[in-house]
Amino acid sequence: MVCLSLRSARPHRYRARSRGTQPSGVTLPHPPLPPAPAAPMESSSSPPPPPPPPPPTGGDPSEDGAASELPRLTVTQVEQMKVEARVGDIYRVFFDAPPSTKSVMLELWRDQHVEYLTKGLRHLAPSFHVLDANRPWLCYWMVHGLALLDETLDDDLENDIVDFLSRCQDKHGGYGGGPGQLPHLATSYAAVNSLVTIGSERALSSIKRDNLYKFMLQMKDKSGAFRMHDGGEIDVRACYTAISVASLLNILDADLAKGVGDYIASCQTYEGGIAGEPHAEAHGGYTYCGLAAMVLLNEVEKLDLPSLIGWVAFRQGVECGFQGRTNKLVDGCYSFWQGAAIALAQKLMTVVDEQSKPSYSSKLSSVHDACGTSSSGLASEKSSTVNYAKFGFDFLKQSNQIGPLFHNIALQQYILLCAQVLEGGLRDKPGKNRDHYHSCYCLSGLSVSQHSAMTGSDSCPLPQHMLGPYSNLLEPIHPLYNVVLDKYDDAHEFFSGE
């Protein structure tokens, strides 16, 4: 799992194999190839078949000698086989079920999820003390999850959340993980997104934007990137949380933006994904953060988009969900981190087409030689006059330039059949427990996949682009901030007038 406290992606001691490969001579399950992306602006509503079961253990005694000479399976390979077996069992039950049972299995259990999330906002067990420094995140995961389900909080609960987050706001700017705690960019992002999602005038006006801007300037590093807190680590998630908050609150300017794009571009790896820092491993959470930040900065041309899209697309595996890194297990939270990243790319195909031309690499090289920097959507000498606030707003109004670049129906199948918990809430994968984090990001990913085939920004998904009844439809989000679209519009209007 990955939070926007995103765990550092540790480089493997040995180079990881591509997903689905195996050592020579080792007998592993032979699942079908990952589902191919749907044709542009089309999507089949037929879910993909389940992967076959793993091969039986044991066998002919005469084979024991040969088997003893085979390489041992790695821990990752064993765990992968277990996950495929659990997921395959669920899918076989589904495909063998009568139509009436299939309809029930494909329902989004709204009432149970609402009850689980609402209960968490009102009371958490003592075991949650380990998340004491993440309390604004708990608010965001639950408030955003309920907003996706189109559930309205009562006034008293809204006011309690606003009061609590106000106590988390440092007098010098930024939000800490709890009252009196050190201000931190990640918890500032969570707090601001929570308040924007609540959306009342009291909630939005409680954000002290001037102090928050000063705090973010203090977190600015000479490299152009941001550090998470005073003396903290510098990475791509710090860049994203700072740029996202500043853009959403209409305080993003040239001083905050300077150098961020170059730092993020330096974190793109040979695989195509983006790492947390230069020379680290490509990771789904950082890839989303880096790409979204680049769009908000209007510097997306600094990334190798064809390579990035290819890496993300191939993180969707035989289970139908996404993994976060090469050779890792499927995880429901990447339904958003990877799904939203590739959904952003659907609006960037003009740049992708340009970068795919043979002449682009030579043109880019000449720019490097002349200027010492990568190509950018911004002219550095005019950066002080750039209206950064418009980039997030204008991006949303663009139509998708191509259909889903991932199997959106397959992703919905994984979330509905493998991530839902009957008692409410969603989880990482079968065999794991539900939690508020995965509930938030599985629902966010479900919304992304339902709306990924829309032709226009104001259109509604067609039934063939959804799995299960149309009542499964969630509220659309702004994919750059992961807040519900209506809430973003209200906040944009509020902060544009200040």
Short mmCIF file of C-alpha atoms in Angstrom, two decimals:
data_model
loop_
_atom_site.label_atom_id
_atom_site.label_comp_id
_atom_site.label_asym_id
_atom_site.label_seq_id
_atom_site.Cartn_x
_atom_site.Cartn_y
_atom_site.Cartn_z
CA MET A 1 0.00 0.00 0.00
CA VAL A 2 1.06 3.58 -0.43
CA CYS A 3 -0.13 6.69 1.37
CA LEU A 4 0.82 10.21 0.46
CA SER A 5 3.24 9.66 3.19
CA LEU A 6 4.38 7.43 0.26
CA ARG A 7 6.89 4.86 1.42
CA SER A 8 10.32 5.21 -0.08
CA ALA A 9 10.73 2.77 -2.95
CA ARG A 10 13.90 0.93 -1.99
CA PRO A 11 16.02 -0.17 -4.96
CA HIS A 12 16.14 -3.94 -5.32
CA ARG A 13 19.46 -5.64 -4.63
CA TYR A 14 18.98 -7.39 -7.92
CA ARG A 15 17.26 -5.94 -10.95
CA ALA A 16 13.57 -6.87 -10.86
CA ARG A 17 12.20 -8.90 -13.72
CA SER A 18 9.31 -7.60 -15.75
CA ARG A 19 5.92 -8.59 -14.42
CA GLY A 20 4.93 -12.06 -15.54
CA THR A 21 8.44 -13.35 -16.28
CA GLN A 22 9.98 -16.33 -14.51
CA PRO A 23 13.33 -18.09 -14.20
CA SER A 24 14.13 -20.65 -16.82
CA GLY A 25 12.88 -24.12 -15.92
CA VAL A 26 10.57 -23.05 -13.09
CA THR A 27 6.97 -24.21 -13.38
CA LEU A 28 4.70 -21.28 -12.59
CA PRO A 29 1.06 -20.63 -13.39
CA HIS A 30 0.47 -19.52 -16.94
CA PRO A 31 -2.07 -16.71 -16.68
CA PRO A 32 -3.34 -14.95 -19.77
CA LEU A 33 -1.52 -11.88 -20.94
CA PRO A 34 -2.54 -8.61 -19.25
CA PRO A 35 -5.78 -7.33 -20.79
CA ALA A 36 -5.19 -5.11 -23.78
CA PRO A 37 -6.33 -1.48 -23.60
CA ALA A 38 -9.74 -0.83 -25.07
CA ALA A 39 -10.01 0.76 -28.49
CA PRO A 40 -10.21 4.56 -28.48
CA MET A 41 -13.48 5.81 -26.99
CA GLU A 42 -14.81 2.26 -26.74
CA SER A 43 -15.00 -0.17 -23.87
CA SER A 44 -16.46 -3.62 -23.62
CA SER A 45 -18.68 -4.22 -20.62
CA SER A 46 -17.72 -7.91 -20.60
CA PRO A 47 -15.35 -8.58 -17.71
CA PRO A 48 -12.20 -10.56 -18.49
CA PRO A 49 -12.00 -14.24 -17.57
CA PRO A 50 -10.31 -15.31 -14.33
CA PRO A 51 -6.71 -16.44 -14.31
CA PRO A 52 -6.22 -20.23 -14.24
CA PRO A 53 -5.44 -21.90 -10.90
CA PRO A 54 -1.82 -22.45 -9.93
CA PRO A 55 -0.36 -25.85 -10.83
CA PRO A 56 -0.90 -28.62 -8.27
CA THR A 57 1.92 -29.47 -5.91
CA GLY A 58 3.48 -32.87 -5.93
CA GLY A 59 3.52 -35.12 -8.97
CA ASP A 60 5.31 -38.10 -10.39
CA PRO A 61 8.07 -39.31 -8.01
CA SER A 62 10.31 -39.72 -11.03
CA GLU A 63 10.27 -35.93 -11.40
CA ASP A 64 11.58 -35.29 -7.86
CA GLY A 65 15.20 -35.42 -8.93
CA ALA A 66 14.71 -32.93 -11.74
CA ALA A 67 12.59 -30.67 -9.53
CA SER A 68 15.30 -30.54 -6.87
CA GLU A 69 17.66 -29.02 -9.41
CA LEU A 70 15.28 -26.15 -10.27
CA PRO A 71 15.93 -22.72 -8.81
CA ARG A 72 13.96 -21.92 -5.66
CA LEU A 73 11.03 -19.58 -6.02
CA THR A 74 11.51 -16.13 -4.54
CA VAL A 75 9.24 -14.85 -1.79
CA THR A 76 7.67 -12.46 -4.30
CA GLN A 77 6.92 -15.28 -6.73
CA VAL A 78 5.30 -17.38 -4.01
CA GLU A 79 3.19 -14.45 -2.81
CA GLN A 80 2.21 -13.68 -6.40
CA MET A 81 0.98 -17.23 -6.89
CA LYS A 82 -1.07 -17.02 -3.70
CA VAL A 83 -2.68 -13.75 -4.78
CA GLU A 84 -3.48 -15.10 -8.24
CA ALA A 85 -5.05 -18.18 -6.64
CA ARG A 86 -7.26 -16.11 -4.29
CA VAL A 87 -8.33 -13.74 -7.06
CA GLY A 88 -8.88 -16.65 -9.46
CA ASP A 89 -11.15 -18.38 -6.94
CA ILE A 90 -13.30 -15.23 -6.65
CA TYR A 91 -13.53 -14.82 -10.41
CA ARG A 92 -14.42 -18.48 -10.97
CA VAL A 93 -17.26 -18.22 -8.45
CA PHE A 94 -18.47 -15.13 -10.28
CA PHE A 95 -18.30 -16.60 -13.78
CA ASP A 96 -19.98 -19.84 -12.68
CA ALA A 97 -22.79 -18.01 -10.88
CA PRO A 98 -26.28 -17.57 -12.34
CA PRO A 99 -27.12 -14.12 -13.76
CA SER A 100 -29.09 -13.02 -10.70
CA THR A 101 -26.14 -13.78 -8.41
CA LYS A 102 -23.72 -12.02 -10.75
CA SER A 103 -25.85 -8.87 -10.57
CA VAL A 104 -25.67 -8.88 -6.78
CA MET A 105 -21.93 -9.54 -6.77
CA LEU A 106 -21.30 -6.56 -9.06
CA GLU A 107 -23.18 -4.09 -6.89
CA LEU A 108 -21.32 -1.35 -5.07
CA TRP A 109 -22.40 -1.75 -1.45
CA ARG A 110 -23.00 1.94 -0.82
CA ASP A 111 -24.88 1.74 2.46
CA GLN A 112 -22.23 -0.43 4.08
CA HIS A 113 -19.40 1.81 2.89
CA VAL A 114 -21.20 4.95 4.09
CA GLU A 115 -21.77 3.38 7.51
CA TYR A 116 -18.12 2.32 7.79
CA LEU A 117 -16.74 5.73 6.82
CA THR A 118 -19.21 7.75 8.89
CA LYS A 119 -18.56 5.61 11.96
CA GLY A 120 -14.83 6.23 11.55
CA LEU A 121 -15.35 10.00 11.53
CA ARG A 122 -17.22 9.80 14.83
CA HIS A 123 -15.12 7.27 16.70
CA LEU A 124 -11.93 5.28 16.16
CA ALA A 125 -10.60 2.42 18.26
CA PRO A 126 -7.60 2.93 20.59
CA SER A 127 -5.42 1.00 18.12
CA PHE A 128 -5.51 4.03 15.82
CA HIS A 129 -3.08 5.83 18.15
CA VAL A 130 -0.33 4.70 15.73
CA LEU A 131 -1.80 7.18 13.22
CA ASP A 132 -1.70 10.11 15.65
CA ALA A 133 0.54 12.07 13.26
CA ASN A 134 -1.84 11.38 10.34
CA ARG A 135 -5.13 12.67 11.70
CA PRO A 136 -5.83 15.12 8.83
CA TRP A 137 -5.30 12.14 6.50
CA LEU A 138 -7.94 10.17 8.37
CA CYS A 139 -10.32 13.09 7.89
CA TYR A 140 -9.56 13.27 4.17
CA TRP A 141 -9.85 9.55 3.50
CA MET A 142 -13.29 9.42 5.12
CA VAL A 143 -14.68 12.79 4.01
CA HIS A 144 -13.56 12.25 0.41
CA GLY A 145 -14.84 8.68 0.37
CA LEU A 146 -18.26 9.85 1.52
CA ALA A 147 -18.26 12.66 -1.07
CA LEU A 148 -17.56 10.12 -3.83
CA LEU A 149 -20.61 8.22 -2.60
CA ASP A 150 -22.60 11.48 -2.74
CA GLU A 151 -23.18 11.35 1.00
CA THR A 152 -23.62 14.65 2.85
CA LEU A 153 -22.29 15.15 6.37
CA ASP A 154 -24.54 16.72 8.98
CA ASP A 155 -23.71 20.26 10.05
CA ASP A 156 -22.45 19.33 13.50
CA LEU A 157 -20.00 16.78 12.12
CA GLU A 158 -18.78 19.22 9.47
CA ASN A 159 -18.19 21.90 12.08
CA ASP A 160 -16.35 19.45 14.34
CA ILE A 161 -13.98 18.57 11.47
CA VAL A 162 -13.38 22.23 10.61
CA ASP A 163 -12.67 23.04 14.27
CA PHE A 164 -10.28 20.10 14.59
CA LEU A 165 -8.34 20.98 11.43
CA SER A 166 -8.12 24.60 12.58
CA ARG A 167 -6.37 23.33 15.71
CA CYS A 168 -3.94 21.45 13.45
CA GLN A 169 -3.06 24.69 11.61
CA ASP A 170 0.27 26.12 12.76
CA LYS A 171 0.30 29.81 13.59
CA HIS A 172 3.22 30.28 11.20
CA GLY A 173 1.54 28.36 8.38
CA GLY A 174 0.84 24.79 7.32
CA TYR A 175 -1.00 21.94 9.00
CA GLY A 176 0.50 19.37 11.32
CA GLY A 177 -0.54 15.77 11.86
CA GLY A 178 -2.49 16.85 14.93
CA PRO A 179 -2.87 19.88 17.22
CA GLY A 180 0.53 21.22 18.22
CA GLN A 181 2.45 19.00 15.80
CA LEU A 182 5.07 20.10 13.29
CA PRO A 183 3.57 21.56 10.08
CA HIS A 184 4.05 19.16 7.18
CA LEU A 185 3.29 19.41 3.46
CA ALA A 186 1.53 16.03 3.30
CA THR A 187 -0.86 16.76 6.16
CA SER A 188 -1.37 20.27 4.76
CA TYR A 189 -2.54 18.64 1.52
CA ALA A 190 -4.87 16.32 3.44
CA ALA A 191 -6.29 19.15 5.54
CA VAL A 192 -6.87 21.48 2.58
CA ASN A 193 -8.50 18.73 0.51
CA SER A 194 -10.74 17.87 3.48
CA LEU A 195 -11.84 21.48 3.89
CA VAL A 196 -12.41 21.90 0.15
CA THR A 197 -14.50 18.71 0.19
CA ILE A 198 -16.62 20.02 3.07
CA GLY A 199 -16.95 23.14 0.97
CA SER A 200 -18.75 25.48 3.36
CA GLU A 201 -17.72 29.12 3.60
CA ARG A 202 -16.61 28.47 7.16
CA ALA A 203 -14.40 25.59 6.02
CA LEU A 204 -12.79 27.45 3.11
CA SER A 205 -12.27 30.71 5.01
CA SER A 206 -10.55 28.83 7.86
CA ILE A 207 -7.48 28.26 5.63
CA LYS A 208 -4.87 30.95 6.33
CA ARG A 209 -3.50 31.18 2.84
CA ASP A 210 -0.86 33.87 3.47
CA ASN A 211 0.76 31.86 6.25
CA LEU A 212 0.50 28.66 4.23
CA TYR A 213 2.27 30.35 1.31
CA LYS A 214 5.09 31.49 3.62
CA PHE A 215 5.42 27.96 5.02
CA MET A 216 5.73 26.49 1.53
CA LEU A 217 8.39 29.03 0.59
CA GLN A 218 10.33 27.98 3.68
CA MET A 219 10.11 24.35 2.52
CA LYS A 220 11.56 25.27 -0.88
CA ASP A 221 15.00 23.75 -1.49
CA LYS A 222 17.78 25.23 -3.63
CA SER A 223 17.31 22.27 -6.01
CA GLY A 224 13.87 23.65 -6.86
CA ALA A 225 12.10 20.83 -5.03
CA PHE A 226 10.33 20.93 -1.67
CA ARG A 227 11.06 19.20 1.61
CA MET A 228 8.16 17.68 3.53
CA HIS A 229 8.81 19.60 6.77
CA ASP A 230 11.53 21.60 8.46
CA GLY A 231 14.64 19.43 8.12
CA GLY A 232 12.63 16.74 6.34
CA GLU A 233 13.11 14.70 3.21
CA ILE A 234 13.03 16.12 -0.31
CA ASP A 235 11.03 14.12 -2.85
CA VAL A 236 8.36 14.15 -5.54
CA ARG A 237 5.42 13.82 -3.15
CA ALA A 238 6.58 17.00 -1.37
CA CYS A 239 6.64 18.74 -4.75
CA TYR A 240 3.15 17.52 -5.61
CA THR A 241 1.53 18.32 -2.28
CA ALA A 242 2.97 21.84 -2.34
CA ILE A 243 2.02 22.54 -5.95
CA SER A 244 -1.44 20.96 -5.61
CA VAL A 245 -2.32 22.96 -2.49
CA ALA A 246 -0.94 26.19 -3.93
CA SER A 247 -2.85 25.70 -7.19
CA LEU A 248 -6.10 24.78 -5.44
CA LEU A 249 -5.88 27.85 -3.17
CA ASN A 250 -4.81 30.18 -6.01
CA ILE A 251 -1.47 31.08 -4.40
CA LEU A 252 0.84 29.32 -6.87
CA ASP A 253 3.37 31.73 -8.36
CA ALA A 254 6.78 31.77 -10.05
CA ASP A 255 8.67 31.67 -6.75
CA LEU A 256 7.00 28.42 -5.71
CA ALA A 257 7.13 26.92 -9.22
CA LYS A 258 10.77 27.69 -10.03
CA GLY A 259 12.85 24.57 -10.57
CA VAL A 260 10.17 22.06 -9.55
CA GLY A 261 9.65 20.75 -13.07
CA ASP A 262 13.37 20.14 -13.59
CA TYR A 263 13.58 18.21 -10.32
CA ILE A 264 10.59 16.00 -11.17
CA ALA A 265 11.96 15.36 -14.67
CA SER A 266 15.23 14.19 -13.11
CA CYS A 267 13.26 11.55 -11.18
CA GLN A 268 11.87 9.82 -14.28
CA THR A 269 13.57 6.45 -14.60
CA TYR A 270 14.70 4.28 -17.50
CA GLU A 271 11.47 2.27 -17.08
CA GLY A 272 9.33 5.35 -17.76
CA GLY A 273 7.75 5.78 -14.35
CA ILE A 274 8.77 8.41 -11.81
CA ALA A 275 10.72 7.69 -8.63
CA GLY A 276 10.55 9.53 -5.33
CA GLU A 277 13.97 11.03 -5.90
CA PRO A 278 16.67 10.86 -8.59
CA HIS A 279 18.18 7.41 -9.23
CA ALA A 280 15.51 5.53 -7.24
CA GLU A 281 12.90 3.04 -8.45
CA ALA A 282 9.80 3.99 -10.47
CA HIS A 283 6.71 3.94 -8.26
CA GLY A 284 3.01 4.39 -8.99
CA GLY A 285 2.36 6.95 -6.26
CA TYR A 286 5.30 9.12 -7.26
CA THR A 287 4.40 8.77 -10.93
CA TYR A 288 0.95 10.20 -10.30
CA CYS A 289 2.37 12.95 -8.09
CA GLY A 290 5.02 13.90 -10.61
CA LEU A 291 2.73 13.90 -13.63
CA ALA A 292 -0.04 15.85 -11.87
CA ALA A 293 2.43 18.45 -10.61
CA MET A 294 3.87 18.86 -14.10
CA VAL A 295 0.41 19.46 -15.55
CA LEU A 296 -0.29 22.10 -12.88
CA LEU A 297 3.03 23.76 -13.72
CA ASN A 298 2.40 23.50 -17.48
CA GLU A 299 5.76 21.75 -17.84
CA VAL A 300 4.56 18.28 -18.80
CA GLU A 301 6.71 18.34 -21.96
CA LYS A 302 9.75 17.83 -19.74
CA LEU A 303 8.63 14.23 -19.17
CA ASP A 304 8.97 11.36 -21.62
CA LEU A 305 5.23 10.71 -21.85
CA PRO A 306 5.23 7.69 -24.23
CA SER A 307 7.60 5.90 -21.87
CA LEU A 308 5.57 6.90 -18.81
CA ILE A 309 2.29 5.70 -20.34
CA GLY A 310 3.84 2.38 -21.31
CA TRP A 311 5.17 1.78 -17.81
CA VAL A 312 1.85 2.60 -16.13
CA ALA A 313 -0.24 0.56 -18.59
CA PHE A 314 1.86 -2.55 -17.96
CA ARG A 315 1.35 -2.29 -14.22
CA GLN A 316 -2.19 -3.65 -14.74
CA GLY A 317 -1.85 -7.39 -14.37
CA VAL A 318 -3.73 -10.66 -14.60
CA GLU A 319 -5.67 -9.87 -11.42
CA CYS A 320 -7.14 -6.89 -13.32
CA GLY A 321 -5.90 -4.39 -10.73
CA PHE A 322 -2.69 -2.36 -10.68
CA GLN A 323 0.61 -2.99 -8.96
CA GLY A 324 2.68 -0.08 -7.68
CA ARG A 325 6.09 -1.18 -8.89
CA THR A 326 7.57 -3.71 -11.27
CA ASN A 327 7.44 -7.25 -9.86
CA LYS A 328 5.21 -6.27 -6.93
CA LEU A 329 1.76 -7.48 -5.89
CA VAL A 330 -1.54 -5.96 -6.97
CA ASP A 331 -2.92 -3.38 -4.52
CA GLY A 332 -6.33 -1.70 -4.64
CA CYS A 333 -4.97 1.76 -3.80
CA TYR A 334 -3.13 1.85 -7.13
CA SER A 335 -6.52 1.84 -8.81
CA PHE A 336 -6.20 5.57 -8.23
CA TRP A 337 -2.45 6.23 -8.26
CA GLN A 338 -1.87 4.37 -11.53
CA GLY A 339 -5.40 4.70 -12.93
CA ALA A 340 -5.51 8.47 -12.47
CA ALA A 341 -2.01 8.90 -13.90
CA ILE A 342 -2.97 7.14 -17.10
CA ALA A 343 -6.31 8.98 -17.17
CA LEU A 344 -4.39 12.27 -17.09
CA ALA A 345 -2.42 11.07 -20.11
CA GLN A 346 -5.66 10.73 -22.10
CA LYS A 347 -5.80 14.54 -22.21
CA LEU A 348 -2.12 14.84 -23.17
CA MET A 349 -2.05 12.90 -26.42
CA THR A 350 -1.10 15.98 -28.43
CA VAL A 351 2.17 16.10 -26.48
CA VAL A 352 2.54 12.31 -26.76
CA ASP A 353 2.12 12.46 -30.55
CA GLU A 354 4.69 15.24 -30.79
CA GLN A 355 7.19 13.35 -28.64
CA SER A 356 6.67 10.21 -30.73
CA LYS A 357 7.88 11.91 -33.91
CA PRO A 358 11.46 11.06 -34.97
CA SER A 359 12.24 14.76 -35.25
CA TYR A 360 11.37 15.41 -31.59
CA SER A 361 14.49 13.86 -30.05
CA SER A 362 16.83 15.86 -32.29
CA LYS A 363 14.92 19.05 -31.58
CA LEU A 364 15.08 18.35 -27.85
CA SER A 365 18.82 17.74 -28.05
CA SER A 366 19.36 21.09 -29.72
CA VAL A 367 17.38 22.81 -26.96
CA HIS A 368 19.54 21.06 -24.34
CA ASP A 369 22.70 22.16 -26.11
CA ALA A 370 21.56 25.78 -26.47
CA CYS A 371 19.91 26.30 -23.09
CA GLY A 372 21.08 23.52 -20.84
CA THR A 373 17.50 22.71 -19.89
CA SER A 374 14.71 20.48 -21.13
CA SER A 375 11.85 21.66 -23.27
CA SER A 376 9.06 23.34 -21.32
CA GLY A 377 5.58 24.65 -21.80
CA LEU A 378 6.72 27.85 -20.09
CA ALA A 379 9.20 30.45 -21.20
CA SER A 380 11.51 31.08 -18.24
CA GLU A 381 11.86 34.75 -19.00
CA LYS A 382 8.07 35.17 -18.82
CA SER A 383 7.48 32.93 -15.79
CA SER A 384 6.69 35.88 -13.54
CA THR A 385 3.62 36.69 -15.65
CA VAL A 386 2.23 33.17 -15.86
CA ASN A 387 -1.29 32.65 -14.53
CA TYR A 388 -0.76 29.31 -12.82
CA ALA A 389 -4.29 29.20 -11.46
CA LYS A 390 -5.73 28.56 -14.90
CA PHE A 391 -3.82 25.36 -15.64
CA GLY A 392 -5.79 23.10 -13.35
CA PHE A 393 -9.06 24.70 -14.41
CA ASP A 394 -8.33 24.63 -18.15
CA PHE A 395 -7.04 21.06 -18.04
CA LEU A 396 -10.35 19.87 -16.69
CA LYS A 397 -12.25 21.45 -19.58
CA GLN A 398 -10.25 19.52 -22.17
CA SER A 399 -11.88 16.49 -23.72
CA ASN A 400 -10.17 13.13 -23.62
CA GLN A 401 -8.12 12.88 -26.80
CA ILE A 402 -8.27 9.10 -26.78
CA GLY A 403 -10.22 6.30 -25.10
CA PRO A 404 -9.04 4.47 -21.98
CA LEU A 405 -5.37 3.53 -22.09
CA PHE A 406 -6.01 0.77 -19.56
CA HIS A 407 -8.71 -1.88 -19.20
CA ASN A 408 -11.26 0.20 -17.30
CA ILE A 409 -13.84 -2.58 -17.06
CA ALA A 410 -11.24 -5.01 -15.69
CA LEU A 411 -10.22 -2.50 -13.03
CA GLN A 412 -13.84 -2.07 -11.97
CA GLN A 413 -14.09 -5.85 -11.75
CA TYR A 414 -11.12 -6.04 -9.39
CA ILE A 415 -12.48 -3.28 -7.14
CA LEU A 416 -16.04 -4.61 -6.98
CA LEU A 417 -15.24 -8.30 -6.60
CA CYS A 418 -11.88 -8.34 -4.82
CA ALA A 419 -11.59 -5.08 -2.87
CA GLN A 420 -15.07 -4.68 -1.37
CA VAL A 421 -15.73 -6.01 2.14
CA LEU A 422 -19.26 -7.15 2.88
CA GLU A 423 -19.39 -5.30 6.19
CA GLY A 424 -18.38 -2.06 4.49
CA GLY A 425 -15.07 -0.54 3.46
CA LEU A 426 -12.53 -1.62 0.85
CA ARG A 427 -9.16 -3.33 1.04
CA ASP A 428 -5.81 -3.82 -0.65
CA LYS A 429 -6.45 -7.36 -1.94
CA PRO A 430 -8.24 -10.58 -0.92
CA GLY A 431 -6.86 -11.79 2.39
CA LYS A 432 -6.23 -8.23 3.69
CA ASN A 433 -8.36 -6.21 6.09
CA ARG A 434 -10.39 -3.16 5.14
CA ASP A 435 -9.12 0.30 6.10
CA HIS A 436 -10.02 3.93 5.48
CA TYR A 437 -7.01 4.58 3.25
CA HIS A 438 -7.86 1.81 0.79
CA SER A 439 -11.55 2.71 0.97
CA CYS A 440 -10.69 6.23 -0.19
CA TYR A 441 -8.35 5.28 -3.01
CA CYS A 442 -10.28 2.23 -4.25
CA LEU A 443 -13.37 4.43 -4.55
CA SER A 444 -11.29 7.17 -6.21
CA GLY A 445 -9.95 4.62 -8.70
CA LEU A 446 -13.45 3.30 -9.34
CA SER A 447 -14.62 6.82 -10.17
CA VAL A 448 -11.65 7.33 -12.51
CA SER A 449 -12.32 4.06 -14.34
CA GLN A 450 -16.05 4.80 -14.69
CA HIS A 451 -15.40 8.23 -16.22
CA SER A 452 -12.28 7.38 -18.26
CA ALA A 453 -14.20 6.75 -21.50
CA MET A 454 -16.13 10.03 -21.50
CA THR A 455 -15.78 12.00 -24.72
CA GLY A 456 -16.43 15.43 -23.17
CA SER A 457 -15.85 17.08 -19.83
CA ASP A 458 -19.59 17.54 -19.25
CA SER A 459 -20.82 14.19 -20.56
CA CYS A 460 -21.91 11.21 -18.47
CA PRO A 461 -20.48 7.68 -18.68
CA LEU A 462 -22.40 5.32 -20.92
CA PRO A 463 -23.66 2.03 -19.45
CA GLN A 464 -21.18 0.03 -21.52
CA HIS A 465 -18.33 1.85 -19.80
CA MET A 466 -19.45 0.62 -16.40
CA LEU A 467 -19.49 -2.78 -14.78
CA GLY A 468 -22.57 -3.64 -12.75
CA PRO A 469 -25.73 -1.57 -12.35
CA TYR A 470 -25.69 2.13 -13.26
CA SER A 471 -26.38 2.85 -9.59
CA ASN A 472 -22.68 2.03 -9.04
CA LEU A 473 -21.78 5.38 -10.63
CA LEU A 474 -19.69 7.54 -8.29
CA GLU A 475 -19.20 11.28 -8.32
CA PRO A 476 -16.52 12.44 -10.80
CA ILE A 477 -13.29 13.84 -9.40
CA HIS A 478 -10.81 16.42 -10.57
CA PRO A 479 -7.94 14.04 -11.36
CA LEU A 480 -5.19 16.56 -10.58
CA TYR A 481 -6.28 17.09 -6.95
CA ASN A 482 -8.48 14.06 -6.17
CA VAL A 483 -11.40 16.11 -4.89
CA VAL A 484 -14.96 15.71 -6.11
CA LEU A 485 -15.58 17.88 -9.15
CA ASP A 486 -18.44 19.95 -7.74
CA LYS A 487 -16.35 20.71 -4.65
CA TYR A 488 -13.43 21.78 -6.82
CA ASP A 489 -15.66 24.15 -8.79
CA ASP A 490 -16.94 25.77 -5.60
CA ALA A 491 -13.42 26.18 -4.22
CA HIS A 492 -12.10 27.55 -7.52
CA GLU A 493 -14.82 30.20 -7.53
CA PHE A 494 -14.27 31.02 -3.84
CA PHE A 495 -10.50 31.47 -4.05
CA SER A 496 -10.57 33.19 -7.45
CA GLY A 497 -12.65 35.95 -5.89
CA GLU A 498 -10.22 36.61 -3.06
#
